[in-house]
Tab-separated table of C-alpha atoms in Angstrom:
chain	number	residue	atom	x	y	z
A	21	GLN	CA	-26.455	1.112	-11.774
A	22	GLU	CA	-25.497	-2.475	-10.598
A	23	THR	CA	-22.658	-1.156	-8.462
A	24	THR	CA	-24.974	1.283	-6.639
A	25	LYS	CA	-27.532	-1.436	-5.926
A	26	VAL	CA	-24.834	-3.773	-4.614
A	27	LEU	CA	-23.312	-1.034	-2.337
A	28	ASN	CA	-26.696	-0.046	-0.960
A	29	GLU	CA	-27.578	-3.679	-0.102
A	30	ALA	CA	-24.171	-4.242	1.595
A	31	ALA	CA	-24.589	-0.991	3.568
A	32	VAL	CA	-28.155	-1.852	4.673
A	33	ASN	CA	-27.133	-5.385	5.668
A	34	GLY	CA	-23.886	-4.297	7.397
A	35	LYS	CA	-21.709	-6.492	5.197
A	36	ARG	CA	-17.885	-5.994	5.148
A	37	ASP	CA	-15.691	-6.158	2.106
A	38	TYR	CA	-11.976	-6.801	2.663
A	39	LEU	CA	-11.019	-5.225	-0.777
A	40	GLU	CA	-9.087	-8.203	-1.979
A	41	GLY	CA	-9.952	-7.758	-5.724
A	42	LEU	CA	-8.703	-5.426	-8.361
A	43	LYS	CA	-11.933	-3.559	-9.027
A	44	GLU	CA	-12.626	-2.803	-5.367
A	45	ASN	CA	-9.263	-1.331	-4.830
A	46	VAL	CA	-9.568	0.833	-8.011
A	47	LEU	CA	-12.955	2.156	-6.870
A	48	VAL	CA	-11.609	3.311	-3.399
A	49	GLY	CA	-8.203	4.510	-4.751
A	50	HIS	CA	-5.953	1.965	-3.062
A	51	LYS	CA	-2.996	0.186	-4.399
A	52	ILE	CA	-3.964	-2.544	-6.759
A	53	PRO	CA	-2.971	-6.078	-5.400
A	54	ALA	CA	-1.432	-7.421	-8.577
A	55	GLY	CA	2.018	-8.630	-9.655
A	56	THR	CA	4.326	-11.224	-8.319
A	57	GLY	CA	6.505	-8.973	-6.042
A	58	LEU	CA	3.963	-6.646	-4.385
A	59	LYS	CA	4.730	-7.712	-0.817
A	60	GLU	CA	8.531	-7.668	-1.446
A	61	TYR	CA	8.558	-4.071	-2.529
A	62	GLU	CA	5.776	-2.629	-0.400
A	63	ASN	CA	8.090	-1.048	2.149
A	64	ILE	CA	11.039	-0.203	-0.172
A	65	ILE	CA	12.769	3.085	0.362
A	66	VAL	CA	13.846	4.991	-2.715
A	67	GLY	CA	16.555	7.692	-2.671
A	68	SER	CA	19.365	9.130	-4.553
A	69	ARG	CA	22.978	7.851	-4.910
A	70	GLU	CA	24.022	10.735	-2.607
A	71	ASP	CA	21.576	9.676	0.103
A	72	TYR	CA	22.875	6.096	-0.223
A	73	GLU	CA	26.497	7.213	0.230
A	74	LYS	CA	25.517	9.300	3.312
A	75	LEU	CA	23.698	6.314	4.980
A	76	LYS	CA	25.995	3.553	3.780
A	77	GLY	CA	28.085	3.428	6.960
A	78	LYS	CA	25.270	3.752	9.456
A	79	GLU	CA	23.584	0.964	11.446
A	80	VAL	CA	20.176	-0.273	10.252
A	81	VAL	CA	18.519	1.091	13.427
A	82	GLU	CA	19.909	4.569	12.721
A	83	ILE	CA	18.641	4.542	9.200
A	84	GLU	CA	15.200	3.483	10.248
A	85	GLU	CA	15.075	6.262	12.846
A	86	GLU	CA	16.245	8.777	10.250
A	87	VAL	CA	13.604	7.665	7.754
A	88	LYS	CA	10.760	7.817	10.235
A	89	GLY	CA	12.134	11.029	11.649
């Protein structure tokens, strides 16, 4: 009940929430900003050993283009 009241008041008054807390992000289904290495692993690319062997000899630019592809 309290959440509905707060959301309604914010909408009526045109307030903005930058979703910096855990609860806010859970409510809207975003990643939870918690842990010590969040920023470090945000853009990590995960693949198989086979993918790694294929890409190992390529330049970084070529790899980025292939991933974005």
